[in-house]
Amino acid sequence: RQLVGFALYCKAMLHTDTGDGPGVLDLAGAGLRDGAQLIPKVRALLLQQAAHGHALAGRPGADGECDRLLGEASGLIGMIGDDFPWGACTAPHWIDTQRATVWTRLGRFCEAGDLWEQVIPVLPASSRRDIGVYHARHAQALAGSGEPEEAVAVAWLAAPVAASSGSARMRAELRALRQRMEPWRGGRPWRELD
């Protein structure tokens, strides 16, 4: 049962990467149907993925539902103590990175930007790829807040990691940043981003 729940979480994460909010909600919902029988780790992973699904689907009430789901997932972190080697949701600031990502998707750019500024500097240097993705997401929040120069400065931190790692997720986040930078097309920040 735990492995099935984890597999549904993994599949939901793939749908998140393609921007398929309804697909994420279907998969996470299927996993959460066994909620009472799931260990805290699997439940927390499915809850945070459901929050991403709501943010991507953009249905009415998504803001509140995302906050509720992430709050519930956060409450489970201290209960995780299983021996399963998969599902790294106890990493430092894991729930904060999920929350900042969801807030960016929901258009809560100032809140997301503030949270990224708190979280990214304290992440271990060994998480280089994750940090690159987070820089790209932070840049999106800055662009959404109307701070194009700052967005480009943060994007510069992600670009070398994207080039050296070949990460498809990081490239997708940088493409999303480019869309957020459209209001400054042709201006200096746009040229610098290119």
PDB file of C-alpha atoms in Angstrom:
ATOM      1  CA  ARG A   1       0.000   0.000   0.000  1.00  0.00           C
ATOM      2  CA  GLN A   2       2.825   2.412   0.874  1.00  0.00           C
ATOM      3  CA  LEU A   3       4.688   1.745  -2.355  1.00  0.00           C
ATOM      4  CA  VAL A   4       1.495   2.177  -4.406  1.00  0.00           C
ATOM      5  CA  GLY A   5       0.928   5.541  -2.699  1.00  0.00           C
ATOM      6  CA  PHE A   6       4.512   6.540  -3.423  1.00  0.00           C
ATOM      7  CA  ALA A   7       4.161   5.455  -7.062  1.00  0.00           C
ATOM      8  CA  LEU A   8       1.019   7.605  -7.396  1.00  0.00           C
ATOM      9  CA  TYR A   9       2.970  10.527  -5.896  1.00  0.00           C
ATOM     10  CA  CYS A  10       5.787   9.991  -8.462  1.00  0.00           C
ATOM     11  CA  LYS A  11       3.319   9.872 -11.326  1.00  0.00           C
ATOM     12  CA  ALA A  12       1.583  13.006  -9.986  1.00  0.00           C
ATOM     13  CA  MET A  13       4.957  14.749  -9.857  1.00  0.00           C
ATOM     14  CA  LEU A  14       5.476  13.987 -13.551  1.00  0.00           C
ATOM     15  CA  HIS A  15       2.091  15.541 -14.287  1.00  0.00           C
ATOM     16  CA  THR A  16       3.122  18.585 -12.231  1.00  0.00           C
ATOM     17  CA  ASP A  17       6.192  18.949 -14.425  1.00  0.00           C
ATOM     18  CA  THR A  18       3.969  19.019 -17.521  1.00  0.00           C
ATOM     19  CA  GLY A  19       1.532  21.519 -15.973  1.00  0.00           C
ATOM     20  CA  ASP A  20      -1.389  19.054 -15.839  1.00  0.00           C
ATOM     21  CA  GLY A  21      -3.206  20.199 -12.690  1.00  0.00           C
ATOM     22  CA  PRO A  22      -6.291  17.954 -13.127  1.00  0.00           C
ATOM     23  CA  GLY A  23      -4.041  14.930 -13.713  1.00  0.00           C
ATOM     24  CA  VAL A  24      -2.072  15.726 -10.560  1.00  0.00           C
ATOM     25  CA  LEU A  25      -5.303  16.008  -8.573  1.00  0.00           C
ATOM     26  CA  ASP A  26      -6.597  12.676  -9.908  1.00  0.00           C
ATOM     27  CA  LEU A  27      -3.403  10.828  -9.035  1.00  0.00           C
ATOM     28  CA  ALA A  28      -2.837  12.440  -5.645  1.00  0.00           C
ATOM     29  CA  GLY A  29      -6.516  11.958  -4.810  1.00  0.00           C
ATOM     30  CA  ALA A  30      -6.298   8.265  -5.683  1.00  0.00           C
ATOM     31  CA  GLY A  31      -3.344   7.900  -3.326  1.00  0.00           C
ATOM     32  CA  LEU A  32      -5.006   9.849  -0.527  1.00  0.00           C
ATOM     33  CA  ARG A  33      -8.121   7.647  -0.603  1.00  0.00           C
ATOM     34  CA  ASP A  34      -6.138   5.237   1.584  1.00  0.00           C
ATOM     35  CA  GLY A  35      -5.087   8.149   3.819  1.00  0.00           C
ATOM     36  CA  ALA A  36      -5.732   6.514   7.175  1.00  0.00           C
ATOM     37  CA  GLN A  37      -3.576   3.535   6.209  1.00  0.00           C
ATOM     38  CA  LEU A  38      -0.665   5.536   4.819  1.00  0.00           C
ATOM     39  CA  ILE A  39       2.507   6.220   6.747  1.00  0.00           C
ATOM     40  CA  PRO A  40       3.184   9.935   7.392  1.00  0.00           C
ATOM     41  CA  LYS A  41       5.849  10.159   4.670  1.00  0.00           C
ATOM     42  CA  VAL A  42       3.602   8.913   1.873  1.00  0.00           C
ATOM     43  CA  ARG A  43       0.679  11.003   3.074  1.00  0.00           C
ATOM     44  CA  ALA A  44       2.844  14.158   3.260  1.00  0.00           C
ATOM     45  CA  LEU A  45       4.186  13.588  -0.251  1.00  0.00           C
ATOM     46  CA  LEU A  46       0.692  13.106  -1.680  1.00  0.00           C
ATOM     47  CA  LEU A  47      -0.665  16.147   0.189  1.00  0.00           C
ATOM     48  CA  GLN A  48       2.038  18.454  -1.145  1.00  0.00           C
ATOM     49  CA  GLN A  49       1.534  17.097  -4.649  1.00  0.00           C
ATOM     50  CA  ALA A  50      -2.211  17.745  -4.351  1.00  0.00           C
ATOM     51  CA  ALA A  51      -1.356  21.352  -3.428  1.00  0.00           C
ATOM     52  CA  HIS A  52       0.653  21.647  -6.646  1.00  0.00           C
ATOM     53  CA  GLY A  53      -2.320  20.221  -8.538  1.00  0.00           C
ATOM     54  CA  HIS A  54      -4.683  22.827  -7.099  1.00  0.00           C
ATOM     55  CA  ALA A  55      -2.208  25.616  -7.891  1.00  0.00           C
ATOM     56  CA  LEU A  56      -1.849  24.425 -11.480  1.00  0.00           C
ATOM     57  CA  ALA A  57      -5.574  23.849 -12.005  1.00  0.00           C
ATOM     58  CA  GLY A  58      -6.359  27.345 -10.711  1.00  0.00           C
ATOM     59  CA  ARG A  59      -9.887  26.514  -9.645  1.00  0.00           C
ATOM     60  CA  PRO A  60     -11.829  28.808  -7.277  1.00  0.00           C
ATOM     61  CA  GLY A  61     -10.617  28.382  -3.707  1.00  0.00           C
ATOM     62  CA  ALA A  62      -7.223  27.027  -4.785  1.00  0.00           C
ATOM     63  CA  ASP A  63      -5.383  29.442  -2.465  1.00  0.00           C
ATOM     64  CA  GLY A  64      -7.069  28.192   0.678  1.00  0.00           C
ATOM     65  CA  GLU A  65      -6.925  24.550  -0.367  1.00  0.00           C
ATOM     66  CA  CYS A  66      -3.198  24.784  -1.080  1.00  0.00           C
ATOM     67  CA  ASP A  67      -2.536  26.361   2.302  1.00  0.00           C
ATOM     68  CA  ARG A  68      -4.622  23.659   4.019  1.00  0.00           C
ATOM     69  CA  LEU A  69      -2.869  20.796   2.207  1.00  0.00           C
ATOM     70  CA  LEU A  70       0.624  22.164   2.820  1.00  0.00           C
ATOM     71  CA  GLY A  71      -0.235  22.842   6.467  1.00  0.00           C
ATOM     72  CA  GLU A  72      -1.380  19.252   6.887  1.00  0.00           C
ATOM     73  CA  ALA A  73       1.768  17.953   5.163  1.00  0.00           C
ATOM     74  CA  SER A  74       3.920  20.149   7.386  1.00  0.00           C
ATOM     75  CA  GLY A  75       2.245  18.705  10.471  1.00  0.00           C
ATOM     76  CA  LEU A  76       3.260  15.190   9.399  1.00  0.00           C
ATOM     77  CA  ILE A  77       6.986  15.893   8.944  1.00  0.00           C
ATOM     78  CA  GLY A  78       7.830  15.333  12.615  1.00  0.00           C
ATOM     79  CA  MET A  79       6.081  11.955  12.544  1.00  0.00           C
ATOM     80  CA  ILE A  80       8.161  10.519   9.719  1.00  0.00           C
ATOM     81  CA  GLY A  81      10.304   7.707  10.986  1.00  0.00           C
ATOM     82  CA  ASP A  82       9.912   4.742   8.652  1.00  0.00           C
ATOM     83  CA  ASP A  83      12.681   2.601   7.192  1.00  0.00           C
ATOM     84  CA  PHE A  84      11.697   3.039   3.556  1.00  0.00           C
ATOM     85  CA  PRO A  85      14.654   4.403   1.555  1.00  0.00           C
ATOM     86  CA  TRP A  86      12.492   6.447  -0.832  1.00  0.00           C
ATOM     87  CA  GLY A  87      10.688   9.748  -0.460  1.00  0.00           C
ATOM     88  CA  ALA A  88      13.016  12.493   0.762  1.00  0.00           C
ATOM     89  CA  CYS A  89      10.533  14.872   2.365  1.00  0.00           C
ATOM     90  CA  THR A  90      12.464  15.381   5.585  1.00  0.00           C
ATOM     91  CA  ALA A  91      15.197  17.451   3.933  1.00  0.00           C
ATOM     92  CA  PRO A  92      15.695  20.839   5.562  1.00  0.00           C
ATOM     93  CA  HIS A  93      13.095  23.349   4.406  1.00  0.00           C
ATOM     94  CA  TRP A  94      11.369  20.807   2.137  1.00  0.00           C
ATOM     95  CA  ILE A  95       7.878  22.096   2.906  1.00  0.00           C
ATOM     96  CA  ASP A  96       9.034  25.718   2.551  1.00  0.00           C
ATOM     97  CA  THR A  97      10.297  25.065  -0.977  1.00  0.00           C
ATOM     98  CA  GLN A  98       6.965  23.441  -1.832  1.00  0.00           C
ATOM     99  CA  ARG A  99       5.057  26.377  -0.349  1.00  0.00           C
ATOM    100  CA  ALA A 100       7.145  28.967  -2.226  1.00  0.00           C
ATOM    101  CA  THR A 101       6.648  27.056  -5.487  1.00  0.00           C
ATOM    102  CA  VAL A 102       2.891  26.844  -4.978  1.00  0.00           C
ATOM    103  CA  TRP A 103       2.666  30.519  -4.029  1.00  0.00           C
ATOM    104  CA  THR A 104       4.511  31.472  -7.217  1.00  0.00           C
ATOM    105  CA  ARG A 105       2.072  29.397  -9.274  1.00  0.00           C
ATOM    106  CA  LEU A 106      -0.853  31.047  -7.479  1.00  0.00           C
ATOM    107  CA  GLY A 107       0.492  34.532  -8.197  1.00  0.00           C
ATOM    108  CA  ARG A 108       1.403  35.243  -4.565  1.00  0.00           C
ATOM    109  CA  PHE A 109       4.715  36.600  -5.800  1.00  0.00           C
ATOM    110  CA  CYS A 110       5.770  38.786  -2.865  1.00  0.00           C
ATOM    111  CA  GLU A 111       5.159  36.019  -0.334  1.00  0.00           C
ATOM    112  CA  ALA A 112       6.965  33.504  -2.529  1.00  0.00           C
ATOM    113  CA  GLY A 113       9.916  35.833  -3.090  1.00  0.00           C
ATOM    114  CA  ASP A 114      10.289  36.482   0.626  1.00  0.00           C
ATOM    115  CA  LEU A 115      10.219  32.765   1.375  1.00  0.00           C
ATOM    116  CA  TRP A 116      12.747  31.949  -1.372  1.00  0.00           C
ATOM    117  CA  GLU A 117      15.097  34.571   0.094  1.00  0.00           C
ATOM    118  CA  GLN A 118      14.904  32.833   3.487  1.00  0.00           C
ATOM    119  CA  VAL A 119      15.194  29.256   2.248  1.00  0.00           C
ATOM    120  CA  ILE A 120      17.724  29.208  -0.596  1.00  0.00           C
ATOM    121  CA  PRO A 121      20.706  30.590   1.380  1.00  0.00           C
ATOM    122  CA  VAL A 122      20.434  27.894   4.065  1.00  0.00           C
ATOM    123  CA  LEU A 123      20.192  24.889   1.734  1.00  0.00           C
ATOM    124  CA  PRO A 124      23.250  22.600   1.633  1.00  0.00           C
ATOM    125  CA  ALA A 125      25.633  23.239  -1.270  1.00  0.00           C
ATOM    126  CA  SER A 126      25.343  19.550  -2.173  1.00  0.00           C
ATOM    127  CA  SER A 127      21.792  20.294  -3.404  1.00  0.00           C
ATOM    128  CA  ARG A 128      23.173  22.207  -6.397  1.00  0.00           C
ATOM    129  CA  ARG A 129      20.537  21.057  -8.921  1.00  0.00           C
ATOM    130  CA  ASP A 130      17.647  21.725  -6.556  1.00  0.00           C
ATOM    131  CA  ILE A 131      19.079  25.133  -5.726  1.00  0.00           C
ATOM    132  CA  GLY A 132      19.299  25.913  -9.445  1.00  0.00           C
ATOM    133  CA  VAL A 133      15.603  25.072  -9.863  1.00  0.00           C
ATOM    134  CA  TYR A 134      14.751  27.174  -6.821  1.00  0.00           C
ATOM    135  CA  HIS A 135      16.716  30.152  -8.184  1.00  0.00           C
ATOM    136  CA  ALA A 136      14.692  29.923 -11.411  1.00  0.00           C
ATOM    137  CA  ARG A 137      11.452  29.812  -9.408  1.00  0.00           C
ATOM    138  CA  HIS A 138      12.607  32.695  -7.232  1.00  0.00           C
ATOM    139  CA  ALA A 139      13.317  34.693 -10.388  1.00  0.00           C
ATOM    140  CA  GLN A 140       9.737  34.004 -11.541  1.00  0.00           C
ATOM    141  CA  ALA A 141       8.396  35.364  -8.259  1.00  0.00           C
ATOM    142  CA  LEU A 142      10.541  38.486  -8.634  1.00  0.00           C
ATOM    143  CA  ALA A 143       9.353  39.036 -12.214  1.00  0.00           C
ATOM    144  CA  GLY A 144       5.764  38.549 -11.073  1.00  0.00           C
ATOM    145  CA  SER A 145       6.366  41.181  -8.370  1.00  0.00           C
ATOM    146  CA  GLY A 146       7.465  43.671 -11.009  1.00  0.00           C
ATOM    147  CA  GLU A 147      11.182  43.406 -10.294  1.00  0.00           C
ATOM    148  CA  PRO A 148      12.695  42.421 -13.668  1.00  0.00           C
ATOM    149  CA  GLU A 149      16.291  43.450 -12.905  1.00  0.00           C
ATOM    150  CA  GLU A 150      16.312  41.401  -9.701  1.00  0.00           C
ATOM    151  CA  ALA A 151      14.706  38.478 -11.558  1.00  0.00           C
ATOM    152  CA  VAL A 152      17.503  38.481 -14.135  1.00  0.00           C
ATOM    153  CA  ALA A 153      20.173  38.695 -11.414  1.00  0.00           C
ATOM    154  CA  VAL A 154      18.725  35.600  -9.724  1.00  0.00           C
ATOM    155  CA  ALA A 155      18.303  33.804 -13.062  1.00  0.00           C
ATOM    156  CA  TRP A 156      22.042  34.243 -13.630  1.00  0.00           C
ATOM    157  CA  LEU A 157      22.544  31.930 -10.637  1.00  0.00           C
ATOM    158  CA  ALA A 158      20.433  29.200 -12.257  1.00  0.00           C
ATOM    159  CA  ALA A 159      21.772  29.409 -15.821  1.00  0.00           C
ATOM    160  CA  PRO A 160      25.213  27.788 -15.278  1.00  0.00           C
ATOM    161  CA  VAL A 161      23.630  24.946 -13.300  1.00  0.00           C
ATOM    162  CA  ALA A 162      21.072  24.402 -16.077  1.00  0.00           C
ATOM    163  CA  ALA A 163      23.830  24.339 -18.690  1.00  0.00           C
ATOM    164  CA  SER A 164      26.095  21.945 -16.790  1.00  0.00           C
ATOM    165  CA  SER A 165      23.402  19.596 -15.488  1.00  0.00           C
ATOM    166  CA  GLY A 166      21.130  19.391 -18.522  1.00  0.00           C
ATOM    167  CA  SER A 167      18.165  19.395 -16.121  1.00  0.00           C
ATOM    168  CA  ALA A 168      14.885  19.431 -18.040  1.00  0.00           C
ATOM    169  CA  ARG A 169      13.065  20.729 -14.950  1.00  0.00           C
ATOM    170  CA  MET A 170      15.427  23.680 -14.637  1.00  0.00           C
ATOM    171  CA  ARG A 171      15.103  24.514 -18.330  1.00  0.00           C
ATOM    172  CA  ALA A 172      11.303  24.411 -17.970  1.00  0.00           C
ATOM    173  CA  GLU A 173      11.478  26.790 -15.007  1.00  0.00           C
ATOM    174  CA  LEU A 174      13.684  29.175 -17.001  1.00  0.00           C
ATOM    175  CA  ARG A 175      11.182  29.043 -19.895  1.00  0.00           C
ATOM    176  CA  ALA A 176       8.428  29.915 -17.402  1.00  0.00           C
ATOM    177  CA  LEU A 177      10.564  32.853 -16.258  1.00  0.00           C
ATOM    178  CA  ARG A 178      10.837  34.025 -19.848  1.00  0.00           C
ATOM    179  CA  GLN A 179       7.012  34.098 -20.057  1.00  0.00           C
ATOM    180  CA  ARG A 180       6.816  36.122 -16.836  1.00  0.00           C
ATOM    181  CA  MET A 181       9.324  38.579 -18.301  1.00  0.00           C
ATOM    182  CA  GLU A 182       7.136  39.342 -21.366  1.00  0.00           C
ATOM    183  CA  PRO A 183       6.102  42.785 -20.018  1.00  0.00           C
ATOM    184  CA  TRP A 184       9.747  43.848 -20.397  1.00  0.00           C
ATOM    185  CA  ARG A 185      10.253  42.387 -23.876  1.00  0.00           C
ATOM    186  CA  GLY A 186      12.798  44.449 -25.769  1.00  0.00           C
ATOM    187  CA  GLY A 187      14.065  46.203 -22.630  1.00  0.00           C
ATOM    188  CA  ARG A 188      17.432  45.772 -20.957  1.00  0.00           C
ATOM    189  CA  PRO A 189      16.234  43.065 -18.479  1.00  0.00           C
ATOM    190  CA  TRP A 190      14.802  41.045 -21.390  1.00  0.00           C
ATOM    191  CA  ARG A 191      18.051  41.284 -23.345  1.00  0.00           C
ATOM    192  CA  GLU A 192      20.054  40.280 -20.288  1.00  0.00           C
ATOM    193  CA  LEU A 193      17.783  37.299 -19.721  1.00  0.00           C
ATOM    194  CA  ASP A 194      18.319  36.196 -23.327  1.00  0.00           C
TER     195      ASP A 194
END
